[in-house]
XYZ file of N, CA and C in Angstrom:
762
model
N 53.888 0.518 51.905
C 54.475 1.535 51.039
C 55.382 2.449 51.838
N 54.752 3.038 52.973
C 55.594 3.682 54.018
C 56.867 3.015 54.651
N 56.895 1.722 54.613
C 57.945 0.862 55.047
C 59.234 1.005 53.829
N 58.841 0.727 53.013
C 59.539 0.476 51.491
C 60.016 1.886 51.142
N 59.136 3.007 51.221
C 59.953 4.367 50.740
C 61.286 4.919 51.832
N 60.665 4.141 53.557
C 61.599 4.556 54.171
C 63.294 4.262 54.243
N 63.101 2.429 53.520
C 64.429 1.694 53.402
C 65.058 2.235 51.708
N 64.249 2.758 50.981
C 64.948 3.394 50.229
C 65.695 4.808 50.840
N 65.253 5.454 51.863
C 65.473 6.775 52.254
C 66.662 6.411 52.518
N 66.875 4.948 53.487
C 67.781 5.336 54.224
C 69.206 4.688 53.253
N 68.870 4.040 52.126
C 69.847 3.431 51.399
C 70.345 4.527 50.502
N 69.607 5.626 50.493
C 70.427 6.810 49.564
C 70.920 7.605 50.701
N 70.643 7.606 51.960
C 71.832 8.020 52.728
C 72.902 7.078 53.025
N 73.194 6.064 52.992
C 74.170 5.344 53.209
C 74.784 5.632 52.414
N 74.213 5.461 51.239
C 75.376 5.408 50.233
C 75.999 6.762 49.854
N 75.643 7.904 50.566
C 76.152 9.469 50.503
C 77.361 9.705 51.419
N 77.338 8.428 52.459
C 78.354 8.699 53.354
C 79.359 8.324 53.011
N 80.647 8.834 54.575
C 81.619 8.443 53.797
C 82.498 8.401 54.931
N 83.570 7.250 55.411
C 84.066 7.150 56.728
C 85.510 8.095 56.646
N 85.001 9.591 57.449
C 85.872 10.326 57.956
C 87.109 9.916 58.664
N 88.702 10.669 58.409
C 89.667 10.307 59.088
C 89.689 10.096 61.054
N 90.263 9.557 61.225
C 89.673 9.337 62.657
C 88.778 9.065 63.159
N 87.541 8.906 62.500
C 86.370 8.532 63.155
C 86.358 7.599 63.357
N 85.304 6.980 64.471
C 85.436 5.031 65.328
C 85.504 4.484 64.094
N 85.789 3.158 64.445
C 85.737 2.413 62.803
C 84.443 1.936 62.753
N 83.478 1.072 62.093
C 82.553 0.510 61.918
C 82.441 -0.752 63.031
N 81.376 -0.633 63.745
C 81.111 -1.804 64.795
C 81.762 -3.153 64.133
N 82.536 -4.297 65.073
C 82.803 -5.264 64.370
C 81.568 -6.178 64.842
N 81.411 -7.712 64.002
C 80.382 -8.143 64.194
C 80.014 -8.549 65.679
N 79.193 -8.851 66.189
C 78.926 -8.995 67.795
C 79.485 -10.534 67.963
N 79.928 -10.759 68.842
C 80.586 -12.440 69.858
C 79.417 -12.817 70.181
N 79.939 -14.067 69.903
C 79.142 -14.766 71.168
C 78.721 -14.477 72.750
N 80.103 -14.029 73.292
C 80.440 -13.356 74.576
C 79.919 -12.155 74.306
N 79.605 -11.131 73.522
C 78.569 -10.036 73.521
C 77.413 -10.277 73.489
N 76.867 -11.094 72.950
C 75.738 -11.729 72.693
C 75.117 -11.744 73.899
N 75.797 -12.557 74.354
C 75.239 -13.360 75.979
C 75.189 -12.670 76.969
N 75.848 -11.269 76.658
C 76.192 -10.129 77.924
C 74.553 -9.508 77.616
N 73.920 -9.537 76.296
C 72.515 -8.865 76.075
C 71.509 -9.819 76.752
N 70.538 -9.040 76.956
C 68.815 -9.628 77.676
C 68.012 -10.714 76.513
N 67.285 -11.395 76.940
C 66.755 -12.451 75.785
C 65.711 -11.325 75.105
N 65.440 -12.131 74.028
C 64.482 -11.392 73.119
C 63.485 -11.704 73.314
N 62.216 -10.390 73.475
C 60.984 -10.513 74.133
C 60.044 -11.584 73.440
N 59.324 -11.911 73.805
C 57.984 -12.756 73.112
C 58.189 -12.438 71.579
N 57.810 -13.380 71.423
C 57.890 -13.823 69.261
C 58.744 -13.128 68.439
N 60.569 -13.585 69.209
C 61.009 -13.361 68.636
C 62.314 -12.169 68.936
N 61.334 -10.957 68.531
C 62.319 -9.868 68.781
C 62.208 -8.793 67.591
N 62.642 -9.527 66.298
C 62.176 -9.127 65.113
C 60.373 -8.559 64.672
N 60.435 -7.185 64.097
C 58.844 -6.995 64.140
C 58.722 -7.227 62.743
N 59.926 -7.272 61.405
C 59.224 -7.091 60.127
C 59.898 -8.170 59.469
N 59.449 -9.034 58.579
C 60.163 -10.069 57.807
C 61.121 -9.789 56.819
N 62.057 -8.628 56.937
C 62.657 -8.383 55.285
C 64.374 -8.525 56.603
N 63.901 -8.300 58.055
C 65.124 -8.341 59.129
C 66.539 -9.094 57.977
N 66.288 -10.472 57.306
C 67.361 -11.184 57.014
C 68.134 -10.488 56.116
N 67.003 -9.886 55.300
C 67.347 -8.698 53.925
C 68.188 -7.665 54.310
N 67.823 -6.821 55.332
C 68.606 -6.032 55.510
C 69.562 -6.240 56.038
N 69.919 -7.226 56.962
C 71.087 -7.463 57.201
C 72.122 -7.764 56.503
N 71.405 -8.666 55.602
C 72.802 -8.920 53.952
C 73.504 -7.814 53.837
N 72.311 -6.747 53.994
C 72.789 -5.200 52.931
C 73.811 -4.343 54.441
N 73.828 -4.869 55.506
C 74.986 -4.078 56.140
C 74.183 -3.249 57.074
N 72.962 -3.147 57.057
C 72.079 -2.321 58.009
C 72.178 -2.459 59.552
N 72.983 -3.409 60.218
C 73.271 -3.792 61.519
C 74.277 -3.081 61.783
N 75.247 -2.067 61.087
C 75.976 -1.869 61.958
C 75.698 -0.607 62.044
N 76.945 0.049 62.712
C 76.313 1.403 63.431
C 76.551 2.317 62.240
N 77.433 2.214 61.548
C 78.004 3.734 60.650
C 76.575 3.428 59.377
N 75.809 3.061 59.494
C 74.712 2.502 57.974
C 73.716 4.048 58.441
N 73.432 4.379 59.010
C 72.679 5.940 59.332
C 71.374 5.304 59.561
N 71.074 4.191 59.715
C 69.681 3.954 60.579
C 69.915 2.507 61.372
N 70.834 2.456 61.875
C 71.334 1.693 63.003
C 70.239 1.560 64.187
N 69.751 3.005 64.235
C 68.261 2.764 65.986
C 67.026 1.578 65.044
N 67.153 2.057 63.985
C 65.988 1.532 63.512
C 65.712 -0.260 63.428
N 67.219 -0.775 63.162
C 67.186 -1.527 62.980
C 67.523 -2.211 64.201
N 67.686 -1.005 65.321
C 68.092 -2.079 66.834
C 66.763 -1.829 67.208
N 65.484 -1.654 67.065
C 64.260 -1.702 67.280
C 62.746 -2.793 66.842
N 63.790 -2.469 65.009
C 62.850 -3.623 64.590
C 63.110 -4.935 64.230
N 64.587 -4.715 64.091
C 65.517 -5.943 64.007
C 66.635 -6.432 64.779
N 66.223 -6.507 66.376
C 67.276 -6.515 67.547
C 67.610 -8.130 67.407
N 66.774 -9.296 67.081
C 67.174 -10.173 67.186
C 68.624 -11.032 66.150
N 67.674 -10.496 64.631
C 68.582 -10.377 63.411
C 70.080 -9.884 63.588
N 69.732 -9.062 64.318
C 70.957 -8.255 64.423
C 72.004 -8.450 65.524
N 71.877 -9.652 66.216
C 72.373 -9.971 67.715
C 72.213 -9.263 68.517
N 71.089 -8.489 68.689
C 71.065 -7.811 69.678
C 70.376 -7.969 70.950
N 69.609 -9.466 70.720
C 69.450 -9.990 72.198
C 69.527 -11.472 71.715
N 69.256 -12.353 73.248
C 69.471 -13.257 72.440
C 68.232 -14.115 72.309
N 68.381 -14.926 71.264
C 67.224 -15.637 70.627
C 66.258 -16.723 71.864
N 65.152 -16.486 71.762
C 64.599 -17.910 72.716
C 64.671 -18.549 71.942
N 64.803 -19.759 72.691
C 64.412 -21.036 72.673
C 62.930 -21.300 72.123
N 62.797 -22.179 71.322
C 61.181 -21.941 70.493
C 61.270 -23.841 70.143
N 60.400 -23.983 70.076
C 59.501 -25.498 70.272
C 58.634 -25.719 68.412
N 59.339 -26.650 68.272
C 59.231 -26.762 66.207
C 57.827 -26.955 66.288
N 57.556 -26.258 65.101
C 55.608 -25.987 65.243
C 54.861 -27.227 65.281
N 53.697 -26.987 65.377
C 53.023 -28.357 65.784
C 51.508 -28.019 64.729
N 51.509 -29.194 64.082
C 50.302 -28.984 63.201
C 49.080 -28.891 64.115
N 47.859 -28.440 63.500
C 46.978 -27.945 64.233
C 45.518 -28.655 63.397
N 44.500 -29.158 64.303
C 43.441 -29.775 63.259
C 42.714 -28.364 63.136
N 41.891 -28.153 61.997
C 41.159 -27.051 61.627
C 39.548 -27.376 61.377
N 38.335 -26.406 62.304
C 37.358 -26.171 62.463
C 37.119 -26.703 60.352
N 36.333 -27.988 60.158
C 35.677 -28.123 59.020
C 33.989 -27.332 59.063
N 33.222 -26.364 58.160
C 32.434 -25.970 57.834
C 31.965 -27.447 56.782
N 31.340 -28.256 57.594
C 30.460 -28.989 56.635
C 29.546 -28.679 55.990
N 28.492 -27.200 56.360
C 27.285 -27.003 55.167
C 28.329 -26.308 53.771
N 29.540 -25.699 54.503
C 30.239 -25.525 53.077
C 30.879 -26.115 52.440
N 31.167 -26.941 52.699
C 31.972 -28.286 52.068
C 30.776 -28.531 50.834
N 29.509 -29.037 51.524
C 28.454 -29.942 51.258
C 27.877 -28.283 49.986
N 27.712 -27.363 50.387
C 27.138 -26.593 49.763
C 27.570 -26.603 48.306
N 29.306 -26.107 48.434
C 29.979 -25.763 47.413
C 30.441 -26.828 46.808
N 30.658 -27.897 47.138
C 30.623 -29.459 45.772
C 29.016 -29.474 45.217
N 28.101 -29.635 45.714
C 26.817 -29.849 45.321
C 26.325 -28.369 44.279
N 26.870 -27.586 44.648
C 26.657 -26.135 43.319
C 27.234 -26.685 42.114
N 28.534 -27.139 42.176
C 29.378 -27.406 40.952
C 28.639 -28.491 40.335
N 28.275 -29.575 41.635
C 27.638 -30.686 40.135
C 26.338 -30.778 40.282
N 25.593 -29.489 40.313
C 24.174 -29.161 39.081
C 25.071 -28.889 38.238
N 25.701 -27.909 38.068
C 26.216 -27.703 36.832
C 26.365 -28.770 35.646
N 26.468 -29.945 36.064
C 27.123 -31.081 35.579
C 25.805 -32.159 35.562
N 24.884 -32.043 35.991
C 24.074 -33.273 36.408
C 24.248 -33.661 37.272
N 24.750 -33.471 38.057
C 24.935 -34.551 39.160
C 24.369 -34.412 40.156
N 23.455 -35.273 40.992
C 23.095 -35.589 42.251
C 23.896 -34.778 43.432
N 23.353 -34.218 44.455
C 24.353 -33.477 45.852
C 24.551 -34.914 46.043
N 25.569 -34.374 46.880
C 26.177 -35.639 47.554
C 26.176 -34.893 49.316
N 25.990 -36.545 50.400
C 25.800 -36.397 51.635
C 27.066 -37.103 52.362
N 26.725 -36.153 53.340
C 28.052 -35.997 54.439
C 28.640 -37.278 55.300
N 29.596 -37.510 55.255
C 29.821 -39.218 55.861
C 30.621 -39.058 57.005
N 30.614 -39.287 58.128
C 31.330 -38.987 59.553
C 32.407 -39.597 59.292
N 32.707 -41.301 58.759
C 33.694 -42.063 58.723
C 34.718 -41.676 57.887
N 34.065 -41.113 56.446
C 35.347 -40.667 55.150
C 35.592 -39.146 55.972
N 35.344 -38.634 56.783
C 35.763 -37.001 57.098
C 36.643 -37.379 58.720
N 36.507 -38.468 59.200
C 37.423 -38.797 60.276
C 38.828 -39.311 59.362
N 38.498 -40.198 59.142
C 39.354 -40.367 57.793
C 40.397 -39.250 57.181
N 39.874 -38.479 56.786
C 40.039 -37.143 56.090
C 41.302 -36.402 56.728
N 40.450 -36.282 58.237
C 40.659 -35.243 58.910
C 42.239 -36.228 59.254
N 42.793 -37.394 59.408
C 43.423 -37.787 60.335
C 45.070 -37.838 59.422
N 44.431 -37.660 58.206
C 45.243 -37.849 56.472
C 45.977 -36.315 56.419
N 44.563 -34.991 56.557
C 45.502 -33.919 57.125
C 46.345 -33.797 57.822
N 46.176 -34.443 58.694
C 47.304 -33.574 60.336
C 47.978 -34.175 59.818
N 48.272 -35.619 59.289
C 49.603 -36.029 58.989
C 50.439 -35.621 57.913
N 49.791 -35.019 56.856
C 50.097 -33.920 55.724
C 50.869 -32.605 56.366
N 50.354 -31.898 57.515
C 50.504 -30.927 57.759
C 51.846 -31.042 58.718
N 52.208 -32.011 59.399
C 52.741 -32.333 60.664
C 53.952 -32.737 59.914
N 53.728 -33.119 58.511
C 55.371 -33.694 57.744
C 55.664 -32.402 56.975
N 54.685 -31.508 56.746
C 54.606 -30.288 55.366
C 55.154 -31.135 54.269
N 54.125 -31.920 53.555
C 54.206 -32.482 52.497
C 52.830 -32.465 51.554
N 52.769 -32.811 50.349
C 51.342 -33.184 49.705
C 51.574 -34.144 49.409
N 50.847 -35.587 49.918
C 50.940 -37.060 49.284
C 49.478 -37.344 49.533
N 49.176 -38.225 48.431
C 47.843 -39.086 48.814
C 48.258 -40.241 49.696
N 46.719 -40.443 50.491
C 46.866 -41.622 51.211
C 47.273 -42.867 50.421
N 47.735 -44.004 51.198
C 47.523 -45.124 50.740
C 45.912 -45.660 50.169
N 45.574 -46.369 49.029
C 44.722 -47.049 49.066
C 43.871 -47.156 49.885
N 42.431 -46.784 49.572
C 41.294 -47.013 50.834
C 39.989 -47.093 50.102
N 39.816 -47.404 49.067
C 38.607 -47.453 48.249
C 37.720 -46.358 48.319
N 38.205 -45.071 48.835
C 37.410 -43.715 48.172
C 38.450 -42.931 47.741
N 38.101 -42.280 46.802
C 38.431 -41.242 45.784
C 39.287 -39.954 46.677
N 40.181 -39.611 46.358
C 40.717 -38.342 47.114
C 41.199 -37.132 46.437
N 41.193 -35.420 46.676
C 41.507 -34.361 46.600
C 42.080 -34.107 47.528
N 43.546 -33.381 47.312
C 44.216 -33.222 47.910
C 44.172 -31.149 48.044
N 44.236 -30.117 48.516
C 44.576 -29.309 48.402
C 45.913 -28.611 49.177
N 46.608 -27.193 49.091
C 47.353 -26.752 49.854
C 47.697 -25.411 49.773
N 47.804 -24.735 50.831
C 48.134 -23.137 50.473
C 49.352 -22.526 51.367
N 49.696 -21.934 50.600
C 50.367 -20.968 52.199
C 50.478 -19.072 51.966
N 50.338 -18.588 53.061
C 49.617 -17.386 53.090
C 50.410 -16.844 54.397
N 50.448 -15.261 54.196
C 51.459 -14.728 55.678
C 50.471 -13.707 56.279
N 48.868 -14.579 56.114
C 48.417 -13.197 56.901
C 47.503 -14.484 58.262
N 48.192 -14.978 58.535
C 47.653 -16.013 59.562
C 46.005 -16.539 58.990
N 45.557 -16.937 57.531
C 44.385 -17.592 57.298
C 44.529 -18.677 56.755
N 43.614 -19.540 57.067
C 43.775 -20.920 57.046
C 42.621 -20.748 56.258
N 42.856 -21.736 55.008
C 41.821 -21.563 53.592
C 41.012 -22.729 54.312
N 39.444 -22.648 53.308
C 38.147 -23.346 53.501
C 37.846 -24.453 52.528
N 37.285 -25.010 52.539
C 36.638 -26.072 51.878
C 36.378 -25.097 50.182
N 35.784 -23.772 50.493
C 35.582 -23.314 49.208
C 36.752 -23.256 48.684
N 37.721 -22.632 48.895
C 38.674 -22.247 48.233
C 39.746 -23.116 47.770
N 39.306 -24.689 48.188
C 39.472 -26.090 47.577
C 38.511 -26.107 46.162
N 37.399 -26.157 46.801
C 36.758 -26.681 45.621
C 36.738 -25.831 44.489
N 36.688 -24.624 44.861
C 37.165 -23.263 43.629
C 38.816 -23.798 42.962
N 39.184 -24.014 43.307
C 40.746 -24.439 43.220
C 40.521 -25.664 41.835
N 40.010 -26.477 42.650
C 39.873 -27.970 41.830
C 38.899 -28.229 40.857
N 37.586 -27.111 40.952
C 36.910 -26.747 39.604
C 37.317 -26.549 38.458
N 38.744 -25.644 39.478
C 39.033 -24.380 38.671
C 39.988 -25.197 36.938
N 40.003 -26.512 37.279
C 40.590 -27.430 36.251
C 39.492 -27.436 34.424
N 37.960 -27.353 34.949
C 37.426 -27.203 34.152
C 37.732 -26.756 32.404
N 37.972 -25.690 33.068
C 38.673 -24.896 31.523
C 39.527 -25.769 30.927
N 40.111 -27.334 31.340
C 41.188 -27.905 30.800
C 40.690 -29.157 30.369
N 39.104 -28.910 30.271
C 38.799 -30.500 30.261
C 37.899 -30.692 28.698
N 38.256 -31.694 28.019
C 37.980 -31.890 26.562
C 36.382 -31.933 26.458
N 35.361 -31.452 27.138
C 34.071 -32.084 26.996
C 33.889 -32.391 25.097
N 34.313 -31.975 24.397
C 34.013 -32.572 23.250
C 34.464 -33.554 22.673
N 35.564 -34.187 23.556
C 36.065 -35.702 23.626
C 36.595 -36.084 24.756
N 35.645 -36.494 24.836
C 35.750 -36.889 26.668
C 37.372 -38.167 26.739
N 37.689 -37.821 27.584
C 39.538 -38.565 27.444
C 39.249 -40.075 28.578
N 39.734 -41.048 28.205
C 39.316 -42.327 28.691
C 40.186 -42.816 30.034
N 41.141 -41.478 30.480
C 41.202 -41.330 31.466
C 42.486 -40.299 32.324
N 42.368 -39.805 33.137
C 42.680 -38.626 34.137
C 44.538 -38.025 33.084
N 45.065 -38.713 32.624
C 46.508 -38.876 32.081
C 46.484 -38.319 30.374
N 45.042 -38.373 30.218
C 45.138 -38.205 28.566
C 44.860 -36.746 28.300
N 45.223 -35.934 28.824
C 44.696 -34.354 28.631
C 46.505 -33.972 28.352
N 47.006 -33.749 28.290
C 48.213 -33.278 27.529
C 48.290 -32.135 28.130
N 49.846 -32.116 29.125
C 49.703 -30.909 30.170
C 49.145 -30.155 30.733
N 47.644 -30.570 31.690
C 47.024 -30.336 32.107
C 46.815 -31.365 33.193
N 46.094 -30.494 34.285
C 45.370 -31.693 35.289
C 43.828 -31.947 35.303
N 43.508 -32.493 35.263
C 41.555 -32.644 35.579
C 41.449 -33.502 35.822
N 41.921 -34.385 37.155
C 41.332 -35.379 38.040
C 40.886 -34.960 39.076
N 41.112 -33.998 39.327
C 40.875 -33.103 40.876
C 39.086 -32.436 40.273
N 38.717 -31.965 39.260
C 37.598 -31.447 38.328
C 36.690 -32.326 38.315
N 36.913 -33.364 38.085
C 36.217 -34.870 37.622
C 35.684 -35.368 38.679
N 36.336 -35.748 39.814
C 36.243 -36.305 41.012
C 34.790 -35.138 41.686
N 35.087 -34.269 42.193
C 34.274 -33.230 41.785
C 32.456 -33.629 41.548
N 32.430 -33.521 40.588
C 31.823 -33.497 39.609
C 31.221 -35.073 39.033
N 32.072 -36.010 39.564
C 31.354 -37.522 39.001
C 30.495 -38.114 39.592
N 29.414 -38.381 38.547
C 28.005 -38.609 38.680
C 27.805 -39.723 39.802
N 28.559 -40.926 39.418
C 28.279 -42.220 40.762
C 28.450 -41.575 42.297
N 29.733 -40.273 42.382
C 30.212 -40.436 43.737
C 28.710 -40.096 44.436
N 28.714 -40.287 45.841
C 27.124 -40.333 46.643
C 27.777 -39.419 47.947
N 28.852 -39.424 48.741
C 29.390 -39.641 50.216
C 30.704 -38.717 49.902
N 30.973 -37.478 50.779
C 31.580 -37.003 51.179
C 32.136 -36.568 52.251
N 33.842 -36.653 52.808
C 34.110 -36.320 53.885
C 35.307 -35.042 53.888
N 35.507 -33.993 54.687
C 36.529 -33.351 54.148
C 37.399 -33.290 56.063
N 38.558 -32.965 55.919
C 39.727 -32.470 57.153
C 40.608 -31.319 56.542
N 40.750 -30.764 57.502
C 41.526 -29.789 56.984
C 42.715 -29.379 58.422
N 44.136 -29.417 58.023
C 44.733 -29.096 59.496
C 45.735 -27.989 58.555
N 46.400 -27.156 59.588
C 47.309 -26.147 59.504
C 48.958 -26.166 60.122
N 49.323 -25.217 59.827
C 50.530 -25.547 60.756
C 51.922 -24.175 60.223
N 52.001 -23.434 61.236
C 52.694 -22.117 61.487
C 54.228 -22.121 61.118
N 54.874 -21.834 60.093
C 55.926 -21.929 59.521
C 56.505 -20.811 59.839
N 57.045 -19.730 60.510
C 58.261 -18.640 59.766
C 56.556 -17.839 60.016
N 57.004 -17.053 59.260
C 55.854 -16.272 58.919
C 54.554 -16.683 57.932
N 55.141 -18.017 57.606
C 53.671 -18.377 56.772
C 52.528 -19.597 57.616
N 51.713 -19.650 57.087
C 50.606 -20.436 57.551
C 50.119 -21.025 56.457
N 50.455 -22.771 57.003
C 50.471 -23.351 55.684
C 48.780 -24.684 56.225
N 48.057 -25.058 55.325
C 46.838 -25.107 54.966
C 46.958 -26.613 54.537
N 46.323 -27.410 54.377
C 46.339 -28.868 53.959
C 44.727 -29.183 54.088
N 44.180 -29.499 52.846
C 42.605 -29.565 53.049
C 43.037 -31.091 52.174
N 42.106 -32.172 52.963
C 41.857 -33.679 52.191
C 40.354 -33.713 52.057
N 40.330 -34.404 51.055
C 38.721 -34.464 50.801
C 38.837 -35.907 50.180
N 37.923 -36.543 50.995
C 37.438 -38.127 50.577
C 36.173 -38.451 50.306
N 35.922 -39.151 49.204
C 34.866 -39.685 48.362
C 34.111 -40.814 47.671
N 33.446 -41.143 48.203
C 32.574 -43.074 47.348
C 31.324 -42.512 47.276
N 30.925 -43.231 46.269
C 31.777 -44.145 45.353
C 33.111 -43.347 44.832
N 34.263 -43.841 44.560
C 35.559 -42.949 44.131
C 35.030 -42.759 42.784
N 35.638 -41.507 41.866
C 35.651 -41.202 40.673
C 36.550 -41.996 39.607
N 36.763 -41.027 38.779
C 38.278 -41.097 37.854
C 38.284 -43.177 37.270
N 37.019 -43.187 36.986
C 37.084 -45.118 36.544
C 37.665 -44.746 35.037
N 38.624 -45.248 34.692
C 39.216 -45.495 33.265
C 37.984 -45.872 32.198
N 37.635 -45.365 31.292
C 36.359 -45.493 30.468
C 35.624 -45.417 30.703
N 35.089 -44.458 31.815
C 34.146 -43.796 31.935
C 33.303 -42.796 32.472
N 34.105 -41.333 31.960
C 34.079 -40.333 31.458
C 33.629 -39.344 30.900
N 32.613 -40.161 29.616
C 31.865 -39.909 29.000
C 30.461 -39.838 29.763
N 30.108 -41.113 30.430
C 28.860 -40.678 30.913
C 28.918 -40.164 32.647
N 30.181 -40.375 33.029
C 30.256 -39.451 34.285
C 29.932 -37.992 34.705
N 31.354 -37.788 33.738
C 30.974 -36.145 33.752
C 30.345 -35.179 32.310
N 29.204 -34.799 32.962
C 28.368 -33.927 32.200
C 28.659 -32.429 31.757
N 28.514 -32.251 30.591
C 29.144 -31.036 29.854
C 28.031 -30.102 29.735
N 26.941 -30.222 30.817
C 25.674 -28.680 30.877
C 24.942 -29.380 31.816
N 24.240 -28.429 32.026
C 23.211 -28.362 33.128
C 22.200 -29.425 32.800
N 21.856 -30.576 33.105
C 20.894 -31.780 32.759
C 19.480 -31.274 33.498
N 18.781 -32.034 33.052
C 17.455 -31.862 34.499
C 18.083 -33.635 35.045
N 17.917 -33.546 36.982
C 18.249 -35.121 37.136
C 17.430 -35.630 36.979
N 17.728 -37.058 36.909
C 16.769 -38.214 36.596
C 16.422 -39.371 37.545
């Protein structure tokens, strides 16, 4: 808020001014050859606030704008005022999996449903894990090729450096519920009419037994972007059958 009232402060002084006869003219933009005459820009960057590109549109780099220090402080790089390092294109990162939460928070959702917990599989979560990094390392969302278990895909991106959890997948892919016909169960993942609930189903379907999850990251700009895979067998989502998969209340199991 303090940031935001101050760039208004200083945009109703700009715009009060007014370039006096004789006075220097307005800095012209910096050379290359000026550029290079400045010191490199310190560690990460140079720039301390992300709006640097913003204000520069608006003319804040040069000197006659009435907060010129400010912006050779927080925006020296934006502004040519040193010069840029050299920086190395990010590199995806594998991410610490919480298996009792993985295992916890699918197995809550399907009591709900009837369904059996399901147990942890080393092979579908190597698997998993190897489907992330390569998700994360292209910044894309694709399912794997074919592999005879069932897959959830998730993805986030966030600018406060957190890398989302297994919950905030499965909260995510629950979160389809509200879209799903339990009073006519649909004969398969395509028949819900602008909606998704294959990600809900999968979830939630009674045969699956075996779960594996990966999760990798990978540092964009200022965001931090998230790629959670989750693999499953028996796989879900069988065309006709639906009805007795997924359960519409709390069963006692059998």
């Amino acid at each position: 808020m303090i940031k935001f009232l101050l760039v208004m402060m200083l945009s109703f002084v700009c715009e009060c001014r007014f370039h006096k006869p004789g006075a220097s003219p307005p800095m012209p933009p910096l050379t290359d050859l000026a550029i290079a005459k400045r010191g490199v820009c310190p560690e990460g960057g140079g720039d301390k606030n992300a709006g640097c590109g913003y204000w520069r549109k608006l003319g804040y780099c040069s000197r006659d704008k009435g907060y010129y220090e400010f912006m050779e402080t927080t925006c020296p790089a934006t502004c040519g005022l040193c010069q840029a390092r050299p920086t190395e294109a990010p590199k995806a990162r594998s991410a610490r999996v919480n298996i009792n939460e993985c295992l916890q928070v699918h197995n809550s959702k399907r009591r709900l449903h009837g369904a059996r917990p399901l147990t942890w599989d080393r092979s579908l979560a190597r698997k998993a894990q190897a489907w992330a990094f390569i998700l994360a390392t292209k910044e894309e969302m694709k399912h794997a090729p074919p592999s005879g278990a069932g897959e959830n895909l998730f993805y986030s991106a966030t600018t406060d450096n957190k890398i989302s959890t297994c919950k905030d997948a499965v909260e995510a892919w629950y979160g389809e519920v509200s879209d799903y016909p339990f009073w006519n169960p649909p004969n398969s993942i395509f028949d819900v009419s602008g909606a998704q609930i294959g990600h809900f189903t999968q979830v939630v379907w009674k045969s699956t037994k075996k779960l594996g999850v990966g999760i990798a990251s990978i540092k964009r700009g200022f965001k931090t972007k998230t790629y959670i895979v989750a693999r499953y067998t028996p796989p879900g989502n069988y065309e006709g059958r639906f009805k007795q998969e997924v359960g519409n209340s709390v069963m006692a199991l059998k």
